[in-house]
PDB file of C-alpha atoms in Angstrom:
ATOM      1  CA  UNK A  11    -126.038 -31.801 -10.268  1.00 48.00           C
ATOM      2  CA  UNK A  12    -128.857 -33.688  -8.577  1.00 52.00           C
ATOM      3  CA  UNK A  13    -132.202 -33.488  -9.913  1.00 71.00           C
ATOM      4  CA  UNK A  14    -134.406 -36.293  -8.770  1.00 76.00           C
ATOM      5  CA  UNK A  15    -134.948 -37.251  -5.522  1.00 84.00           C
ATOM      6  CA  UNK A  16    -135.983 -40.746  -4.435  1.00 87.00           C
ATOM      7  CA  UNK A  17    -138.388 -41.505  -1.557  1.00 87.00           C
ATOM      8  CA  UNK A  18    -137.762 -43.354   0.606  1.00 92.00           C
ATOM      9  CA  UNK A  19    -134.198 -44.216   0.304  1.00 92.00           C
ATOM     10  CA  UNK A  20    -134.964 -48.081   1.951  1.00 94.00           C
ATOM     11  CA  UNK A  21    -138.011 -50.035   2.020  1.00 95.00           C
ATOM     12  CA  UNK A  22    -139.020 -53.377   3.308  1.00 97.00           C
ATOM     13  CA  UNK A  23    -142.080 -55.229   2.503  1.00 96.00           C
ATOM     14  CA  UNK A  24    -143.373 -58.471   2.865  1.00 97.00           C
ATOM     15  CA  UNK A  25    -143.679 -60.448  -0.254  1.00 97.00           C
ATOM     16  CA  UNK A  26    -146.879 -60.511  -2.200  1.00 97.00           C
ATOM     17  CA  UNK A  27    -147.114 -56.851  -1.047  1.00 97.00           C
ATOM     18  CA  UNK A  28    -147.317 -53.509  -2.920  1.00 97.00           C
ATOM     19  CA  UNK A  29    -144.502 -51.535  -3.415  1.00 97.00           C
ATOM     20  CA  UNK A  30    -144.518 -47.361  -3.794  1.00 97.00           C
ATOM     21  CA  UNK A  31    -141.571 -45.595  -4.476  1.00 97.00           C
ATOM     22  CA  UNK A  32    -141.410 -42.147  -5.159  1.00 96.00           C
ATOM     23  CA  UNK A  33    -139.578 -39.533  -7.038  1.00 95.00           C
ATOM     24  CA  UNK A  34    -139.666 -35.401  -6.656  1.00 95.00           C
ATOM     25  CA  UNK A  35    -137.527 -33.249  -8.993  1.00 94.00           C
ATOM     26  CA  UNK A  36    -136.913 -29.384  -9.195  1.00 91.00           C
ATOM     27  CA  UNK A  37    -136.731 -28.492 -12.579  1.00 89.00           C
ATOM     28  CA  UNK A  38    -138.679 -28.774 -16.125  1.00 90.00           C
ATOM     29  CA  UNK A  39    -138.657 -31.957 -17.734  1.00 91.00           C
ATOM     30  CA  UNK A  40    -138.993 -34.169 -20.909  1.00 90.00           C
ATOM     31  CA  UNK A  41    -139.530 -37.335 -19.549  1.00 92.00           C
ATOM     32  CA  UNK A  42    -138.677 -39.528 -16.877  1.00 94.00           C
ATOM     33  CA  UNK A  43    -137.173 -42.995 -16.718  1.00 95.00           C
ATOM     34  CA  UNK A  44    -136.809 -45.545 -14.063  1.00 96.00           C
ATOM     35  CA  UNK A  45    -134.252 -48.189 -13.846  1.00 97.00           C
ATOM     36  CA  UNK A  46    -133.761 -51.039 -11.249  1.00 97.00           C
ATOM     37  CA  UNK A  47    -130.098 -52.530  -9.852  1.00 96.00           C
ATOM     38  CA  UNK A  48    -129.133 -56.178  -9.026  1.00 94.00           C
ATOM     39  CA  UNK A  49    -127.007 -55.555  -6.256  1.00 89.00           C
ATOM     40  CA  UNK A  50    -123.249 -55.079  -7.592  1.00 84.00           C
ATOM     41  CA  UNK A  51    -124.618 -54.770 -11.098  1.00 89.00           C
ATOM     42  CA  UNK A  52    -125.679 -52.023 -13.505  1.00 91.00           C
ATOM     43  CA  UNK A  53    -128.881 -50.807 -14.345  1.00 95.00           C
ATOM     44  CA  UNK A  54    -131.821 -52.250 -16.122  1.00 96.00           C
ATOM     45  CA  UNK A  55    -134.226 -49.828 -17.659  1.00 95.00           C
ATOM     46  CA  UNK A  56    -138.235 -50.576 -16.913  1.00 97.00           C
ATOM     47  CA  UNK A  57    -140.024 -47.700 -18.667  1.00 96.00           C
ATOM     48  CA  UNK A  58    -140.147 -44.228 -19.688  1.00 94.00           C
ATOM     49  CA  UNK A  59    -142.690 -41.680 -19.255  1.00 95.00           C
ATOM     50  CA  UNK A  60    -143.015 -38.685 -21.450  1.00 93.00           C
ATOM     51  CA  UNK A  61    -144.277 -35.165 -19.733  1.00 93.00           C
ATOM     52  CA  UNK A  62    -147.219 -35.130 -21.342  1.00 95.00           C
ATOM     53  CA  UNK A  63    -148.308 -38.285 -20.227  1.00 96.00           C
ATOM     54  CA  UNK A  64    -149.890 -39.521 -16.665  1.00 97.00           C
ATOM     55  CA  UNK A  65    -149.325 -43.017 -16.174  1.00 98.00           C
ATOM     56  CA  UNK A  66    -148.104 -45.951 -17.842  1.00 97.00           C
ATOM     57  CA  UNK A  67    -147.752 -49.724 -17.426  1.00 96.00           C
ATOM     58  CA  UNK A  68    -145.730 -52.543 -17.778  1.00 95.00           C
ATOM     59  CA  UNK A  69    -146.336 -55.721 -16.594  1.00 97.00           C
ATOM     60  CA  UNK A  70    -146.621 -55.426 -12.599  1.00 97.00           C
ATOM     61  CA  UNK A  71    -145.277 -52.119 -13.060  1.00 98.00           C
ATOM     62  CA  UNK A  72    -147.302 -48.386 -12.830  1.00 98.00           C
ATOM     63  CA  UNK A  73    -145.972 -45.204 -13.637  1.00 98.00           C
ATOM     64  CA  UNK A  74    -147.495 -41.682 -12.706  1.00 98.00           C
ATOM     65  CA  UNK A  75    -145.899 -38.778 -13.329  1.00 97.00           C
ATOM     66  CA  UNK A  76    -147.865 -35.412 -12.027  1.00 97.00           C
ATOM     67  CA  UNK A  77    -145.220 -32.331 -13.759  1.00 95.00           C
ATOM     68  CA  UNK A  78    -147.905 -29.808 -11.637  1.00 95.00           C
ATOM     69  CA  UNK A  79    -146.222 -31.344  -8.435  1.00 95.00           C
ATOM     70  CA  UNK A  80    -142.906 -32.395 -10.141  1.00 95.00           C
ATOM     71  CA  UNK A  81    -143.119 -36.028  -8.771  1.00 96.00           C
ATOM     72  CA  UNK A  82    -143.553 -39.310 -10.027  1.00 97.00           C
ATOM     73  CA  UNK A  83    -144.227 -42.673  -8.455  1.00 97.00           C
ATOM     74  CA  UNK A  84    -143.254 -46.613  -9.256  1.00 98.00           C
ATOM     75  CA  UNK A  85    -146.059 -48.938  -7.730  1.00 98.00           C
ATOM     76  CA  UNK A  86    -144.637 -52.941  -7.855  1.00 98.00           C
ATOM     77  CA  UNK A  87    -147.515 -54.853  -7.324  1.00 97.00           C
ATOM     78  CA  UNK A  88    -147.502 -57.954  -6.291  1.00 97.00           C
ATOM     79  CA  UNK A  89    -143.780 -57.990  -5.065  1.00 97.00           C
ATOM     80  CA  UNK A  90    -141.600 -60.979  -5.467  1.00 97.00           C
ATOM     81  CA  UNK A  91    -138.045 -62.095  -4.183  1.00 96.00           C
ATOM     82  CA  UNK A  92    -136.529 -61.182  -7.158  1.00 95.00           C
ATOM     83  CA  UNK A  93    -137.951 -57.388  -6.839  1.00 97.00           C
ATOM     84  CA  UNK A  94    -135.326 -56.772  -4.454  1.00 97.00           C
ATOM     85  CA  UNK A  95    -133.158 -54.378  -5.977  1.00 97.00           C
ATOM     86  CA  UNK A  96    -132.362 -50.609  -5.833  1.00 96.00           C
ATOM     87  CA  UNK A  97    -134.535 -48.504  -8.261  1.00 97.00           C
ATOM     88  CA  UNK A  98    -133.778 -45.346  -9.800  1.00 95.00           C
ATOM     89  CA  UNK A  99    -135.434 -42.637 -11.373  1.00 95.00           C
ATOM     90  CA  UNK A 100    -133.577 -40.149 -14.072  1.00 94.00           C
ATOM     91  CA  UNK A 101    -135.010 -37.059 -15.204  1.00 92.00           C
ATOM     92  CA  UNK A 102    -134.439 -36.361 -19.117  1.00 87.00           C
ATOM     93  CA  UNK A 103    -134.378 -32.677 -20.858  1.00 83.00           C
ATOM     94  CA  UNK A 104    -133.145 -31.846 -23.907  1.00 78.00           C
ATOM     95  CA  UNK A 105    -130.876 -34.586 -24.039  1.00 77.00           C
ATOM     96  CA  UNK A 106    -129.388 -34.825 -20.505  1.00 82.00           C
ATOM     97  CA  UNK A 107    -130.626 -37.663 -17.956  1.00 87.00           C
ATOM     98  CA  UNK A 108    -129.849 -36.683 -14.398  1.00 89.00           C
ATOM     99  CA  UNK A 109    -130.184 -39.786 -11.849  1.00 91.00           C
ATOM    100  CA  UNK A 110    -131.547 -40.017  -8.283  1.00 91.00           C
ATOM    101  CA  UNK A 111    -129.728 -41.789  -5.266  1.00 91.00           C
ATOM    102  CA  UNK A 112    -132.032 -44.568  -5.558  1.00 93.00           C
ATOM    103  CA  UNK A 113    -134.647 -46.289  -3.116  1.00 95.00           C
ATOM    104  CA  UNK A 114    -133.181 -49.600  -1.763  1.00 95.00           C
ATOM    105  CA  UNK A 115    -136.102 -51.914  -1.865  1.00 97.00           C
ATOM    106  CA  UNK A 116    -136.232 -55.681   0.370  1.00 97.00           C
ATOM    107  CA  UNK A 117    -138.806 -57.951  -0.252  1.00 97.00           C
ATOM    108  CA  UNK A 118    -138.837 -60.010   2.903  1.00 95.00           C
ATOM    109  CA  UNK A 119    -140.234 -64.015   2.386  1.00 90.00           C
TER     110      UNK A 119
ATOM    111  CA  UNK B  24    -130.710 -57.142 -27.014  1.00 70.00           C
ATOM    112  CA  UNK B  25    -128.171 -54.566 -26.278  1.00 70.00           C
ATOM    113  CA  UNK B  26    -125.277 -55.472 -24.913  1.00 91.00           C
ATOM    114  CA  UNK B  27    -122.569 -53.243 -23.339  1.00 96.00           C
ATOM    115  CA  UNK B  28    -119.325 -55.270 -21.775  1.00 96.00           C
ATOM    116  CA  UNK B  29    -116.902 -53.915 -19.199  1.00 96.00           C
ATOM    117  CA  UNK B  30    -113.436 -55.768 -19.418  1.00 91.00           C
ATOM    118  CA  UNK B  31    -112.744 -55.839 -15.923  1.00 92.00           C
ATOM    119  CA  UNK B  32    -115.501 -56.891 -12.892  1.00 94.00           C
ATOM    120  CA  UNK B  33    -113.358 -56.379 -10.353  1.00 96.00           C
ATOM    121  CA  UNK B  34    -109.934 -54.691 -10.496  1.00 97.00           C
ATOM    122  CA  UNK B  35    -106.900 -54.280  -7.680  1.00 97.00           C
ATOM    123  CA  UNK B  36    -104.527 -51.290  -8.455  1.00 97.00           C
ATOM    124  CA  UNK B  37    -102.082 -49.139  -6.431  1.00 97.00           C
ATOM    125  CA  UNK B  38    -101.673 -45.038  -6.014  1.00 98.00           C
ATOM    126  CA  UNK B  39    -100.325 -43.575  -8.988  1.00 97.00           C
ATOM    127  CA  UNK B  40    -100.848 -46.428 -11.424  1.00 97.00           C
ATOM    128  CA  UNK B  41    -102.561 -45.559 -14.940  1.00 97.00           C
ATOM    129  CA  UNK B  42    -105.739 -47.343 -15.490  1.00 97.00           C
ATOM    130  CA  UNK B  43    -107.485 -48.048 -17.923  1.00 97.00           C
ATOM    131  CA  UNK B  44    -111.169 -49.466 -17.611  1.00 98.00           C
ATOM    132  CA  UNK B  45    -112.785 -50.214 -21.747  1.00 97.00           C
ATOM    133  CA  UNK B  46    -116.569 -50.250 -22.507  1.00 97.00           C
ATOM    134  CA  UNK B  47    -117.786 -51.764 -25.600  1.00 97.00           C
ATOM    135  CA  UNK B  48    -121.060 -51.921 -26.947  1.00 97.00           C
ATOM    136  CA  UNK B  49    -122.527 -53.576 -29.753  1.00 95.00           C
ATOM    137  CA  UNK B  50    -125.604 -51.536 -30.688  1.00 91.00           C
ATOM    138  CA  UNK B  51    -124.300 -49.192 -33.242  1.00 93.00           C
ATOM    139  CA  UNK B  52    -124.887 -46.580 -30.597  1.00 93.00           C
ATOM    140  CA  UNK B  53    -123.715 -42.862 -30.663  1.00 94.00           C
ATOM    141  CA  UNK B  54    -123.532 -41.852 -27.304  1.00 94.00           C
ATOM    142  CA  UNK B  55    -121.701 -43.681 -24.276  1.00 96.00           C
ATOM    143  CA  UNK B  56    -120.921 -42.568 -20.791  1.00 96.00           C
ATOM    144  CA  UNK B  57    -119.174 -42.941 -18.187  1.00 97.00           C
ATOM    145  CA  UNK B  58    -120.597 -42.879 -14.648  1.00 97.00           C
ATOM    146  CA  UNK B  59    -119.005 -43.365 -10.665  1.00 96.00           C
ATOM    147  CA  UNK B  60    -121.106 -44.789  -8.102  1.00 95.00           C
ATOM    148  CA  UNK B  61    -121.115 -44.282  -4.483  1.00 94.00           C
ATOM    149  CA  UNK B  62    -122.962 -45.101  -1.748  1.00 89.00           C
ATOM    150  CA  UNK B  63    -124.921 -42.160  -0.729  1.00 85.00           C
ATOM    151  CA  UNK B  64    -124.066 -40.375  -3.674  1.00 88.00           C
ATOM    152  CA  UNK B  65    -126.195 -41.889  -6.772  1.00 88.00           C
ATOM    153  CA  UNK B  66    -124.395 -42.082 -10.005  1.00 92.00           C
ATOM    154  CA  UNK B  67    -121.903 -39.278 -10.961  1.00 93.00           C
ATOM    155  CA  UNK B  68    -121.313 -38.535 -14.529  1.00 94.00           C
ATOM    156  CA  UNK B  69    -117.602 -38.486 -15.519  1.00 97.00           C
ATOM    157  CA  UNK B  70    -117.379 -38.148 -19.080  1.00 97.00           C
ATOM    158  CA  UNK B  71    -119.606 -38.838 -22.242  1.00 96.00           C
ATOM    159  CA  UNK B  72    -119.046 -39.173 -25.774  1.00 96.00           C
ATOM    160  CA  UNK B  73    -121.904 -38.458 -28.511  1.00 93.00           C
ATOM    161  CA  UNK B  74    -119.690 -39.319 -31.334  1.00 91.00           C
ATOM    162  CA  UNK B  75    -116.440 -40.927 -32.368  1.00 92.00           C
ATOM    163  CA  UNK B  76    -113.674 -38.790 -31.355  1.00 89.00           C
ATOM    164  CA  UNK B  77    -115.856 -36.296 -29.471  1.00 92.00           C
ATOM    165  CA  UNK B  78    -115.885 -36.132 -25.705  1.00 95.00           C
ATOM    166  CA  UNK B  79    -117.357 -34.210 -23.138  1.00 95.00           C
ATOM    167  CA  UNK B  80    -116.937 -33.351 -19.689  1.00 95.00           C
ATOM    168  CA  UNK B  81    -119.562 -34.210 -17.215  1.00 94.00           C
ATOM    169  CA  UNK B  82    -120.044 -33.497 -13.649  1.00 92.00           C
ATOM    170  CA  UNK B  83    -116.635 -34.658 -12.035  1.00 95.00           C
ATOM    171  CA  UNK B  84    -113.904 -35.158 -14.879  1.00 97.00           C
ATOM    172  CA  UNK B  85    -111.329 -34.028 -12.331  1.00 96.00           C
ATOM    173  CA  UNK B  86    -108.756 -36.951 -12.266  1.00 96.00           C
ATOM    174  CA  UNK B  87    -109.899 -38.847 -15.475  1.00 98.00           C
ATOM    175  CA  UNK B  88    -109.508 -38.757 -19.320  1.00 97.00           C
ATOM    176  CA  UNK B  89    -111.257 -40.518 -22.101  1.00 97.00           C
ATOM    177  CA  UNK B  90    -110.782 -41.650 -25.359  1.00 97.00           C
ATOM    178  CA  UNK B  91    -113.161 -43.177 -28.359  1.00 97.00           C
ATOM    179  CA  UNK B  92    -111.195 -44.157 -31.188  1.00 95.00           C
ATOM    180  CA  UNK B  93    -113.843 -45.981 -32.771  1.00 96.00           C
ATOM    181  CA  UNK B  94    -117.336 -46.592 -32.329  1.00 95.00           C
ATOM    182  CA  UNK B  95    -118.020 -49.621 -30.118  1.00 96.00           C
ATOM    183  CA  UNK B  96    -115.710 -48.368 -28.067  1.00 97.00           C
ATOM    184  CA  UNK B  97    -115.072 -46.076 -24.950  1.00 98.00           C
ATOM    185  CA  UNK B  98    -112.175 -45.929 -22.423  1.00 97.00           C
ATOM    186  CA  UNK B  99    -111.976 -44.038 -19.108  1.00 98.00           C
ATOM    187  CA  UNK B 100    -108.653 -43.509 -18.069  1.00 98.00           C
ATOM    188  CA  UNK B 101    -107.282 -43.157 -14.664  1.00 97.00           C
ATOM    189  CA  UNK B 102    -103.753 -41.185 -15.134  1.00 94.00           C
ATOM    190  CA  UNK B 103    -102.409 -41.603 -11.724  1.00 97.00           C
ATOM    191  CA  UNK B 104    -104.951 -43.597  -9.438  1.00 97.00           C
ATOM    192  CA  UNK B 105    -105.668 -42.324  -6.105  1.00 98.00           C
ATOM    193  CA  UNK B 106    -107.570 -43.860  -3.263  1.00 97.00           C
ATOM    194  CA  UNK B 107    -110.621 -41.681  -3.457  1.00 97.00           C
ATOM    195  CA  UNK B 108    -111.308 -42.580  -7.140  1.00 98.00           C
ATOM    196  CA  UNK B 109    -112.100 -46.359  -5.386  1.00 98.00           C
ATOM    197  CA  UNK B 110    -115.533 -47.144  -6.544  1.00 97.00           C
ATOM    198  CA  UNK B 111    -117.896 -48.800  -9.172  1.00 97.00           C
ATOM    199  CA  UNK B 112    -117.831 -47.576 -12.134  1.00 98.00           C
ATOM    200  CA  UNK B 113    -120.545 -47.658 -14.910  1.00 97.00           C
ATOM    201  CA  UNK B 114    -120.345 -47.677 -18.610  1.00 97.00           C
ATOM    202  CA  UNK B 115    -123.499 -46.899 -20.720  1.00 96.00           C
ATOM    203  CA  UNK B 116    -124.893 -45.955 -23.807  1.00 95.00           C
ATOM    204  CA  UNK B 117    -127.537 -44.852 -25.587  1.00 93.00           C
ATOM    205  CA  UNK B 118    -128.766 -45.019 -29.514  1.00 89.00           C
ATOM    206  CA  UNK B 119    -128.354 -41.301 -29.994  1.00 83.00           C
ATOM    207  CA  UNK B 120    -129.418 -38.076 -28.275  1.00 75.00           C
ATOM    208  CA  UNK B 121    -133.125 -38.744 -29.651  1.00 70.00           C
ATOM    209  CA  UNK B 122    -133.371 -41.347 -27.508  1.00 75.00           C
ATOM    210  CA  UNK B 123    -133.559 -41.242 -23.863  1.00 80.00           C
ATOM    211  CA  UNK B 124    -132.920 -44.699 -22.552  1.00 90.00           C
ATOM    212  CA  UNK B 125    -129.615 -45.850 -21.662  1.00 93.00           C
ATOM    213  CA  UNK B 126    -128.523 -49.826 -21.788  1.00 94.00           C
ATOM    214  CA  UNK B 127    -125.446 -49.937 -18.896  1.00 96.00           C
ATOM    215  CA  UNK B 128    -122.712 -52.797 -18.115  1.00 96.00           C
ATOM    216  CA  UNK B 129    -122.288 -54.797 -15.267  1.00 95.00           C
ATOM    217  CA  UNK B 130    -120.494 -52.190 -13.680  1.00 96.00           C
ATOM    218  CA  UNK B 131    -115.715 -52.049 -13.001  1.00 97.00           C
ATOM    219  CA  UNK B 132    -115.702 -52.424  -8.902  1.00 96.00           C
ATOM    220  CA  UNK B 133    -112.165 -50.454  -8.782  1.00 98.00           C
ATOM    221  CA  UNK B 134    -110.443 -50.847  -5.554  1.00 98.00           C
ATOM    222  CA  UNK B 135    -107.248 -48.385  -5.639  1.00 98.00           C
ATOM    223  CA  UNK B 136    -104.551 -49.071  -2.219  1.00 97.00           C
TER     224      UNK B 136
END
């Protein structure tokens, strides 16, 4: 049963440049995670963001999460080579995670 | 760090072979799952486990069986192998169902001819 939605499903960007990646979701959650994957590998986690919370940080990571609009975004500043990756988000309540289809992202040297 | 392991990274296997593909993880952790990934279709849940001994079905189950004999440990099944169960599958697991995040392996690439 899909609950987020990633947007947009590829991206390009030249290196050095900001990344924004987007997810929308239909129902009521607890929090909201995002993960990145290597290609051919599993996921990583990043960071978690509760509902009651608005943003959050980590490293050359930000996190907003608006529950009034049911949407969240992951901002990569800076990007990097190594940034290329698919990212995820997964939607959490009670004590179910539900994952997107991922936005394929490309940093380009 | 956590660390979840997947025995196989790639695996060859033929219609109507049993297969089995074995998670372990070496966290202490209660809950593990089993996921399918697809291109264009995300991650699929398969079956999950939030003890030793339990199991649960999750989204498509349909073709699959699982067992967790002990702890560390959790085994998807494959009783008879068809070609549209070729895909990469995912192992993960989490502390407990207090905890949100989930630590995954590197992920069985399962090619079935």
């Amino acid at each position: 049963s899909q609950q987020g939605e990633e947007d947009p499903q590829a991206l390009s960007i030249q290196e050095g440049e900001n990344a924004t990646m987007n997810c929308s979701y239909k129902t009521s959650i607890n929090n909201l995670q995002w993960y990145r994957q290597n290609s051919g590998r599993g996921l990583v986690h990043l960071i978690l963001i509760r509902s009651n919370e608005r943003e959050k940080h980590s490293g050359r990571l930000r996190v907003t999460l608006d529950t009034s609009k049911k949407s969240s975004s992951l901002l990569i500043t800076a990007s990097r080579a190594a940034d290329t990756a698919s990212y995820f988000c997964a939607t959490g309540r009670d004590d179910k995670i539900i994952f997107g289809k991922g936005t394929r992202l490309h940093i380009l040297p | 760090d956590v660390k979840v392991t997947q025995s196989s990274r790639y695996l060859v296997k033929r219609t109507g072979e049993k297969v089995f593909l074995e998670c372990v993880q070496d966290m202490d952790h209660e809950n593990m799952f089993w996921y399918r990934q697809d291109p264009g279709l995300g991650l699929r849940l398969i079956y999950f486990s939030y003890d030793v001994k339990m199991k649960e079905k999750g989204d498509i189950p349909e073709g699959y069986s699982v067992s967790r004999e002990k702890k560390e440990r959790f085994s998807l099944i494959l009783e008879s192998a068809s070609t549209n169960q070729t895909s990469m599958y995912l192992c993960a697991s989490r502390r407990d169902s207090f905890r949100e995040t989930q630590y995954f392996g590197p992920g069985t690439r399962l090619l079935v001819l």
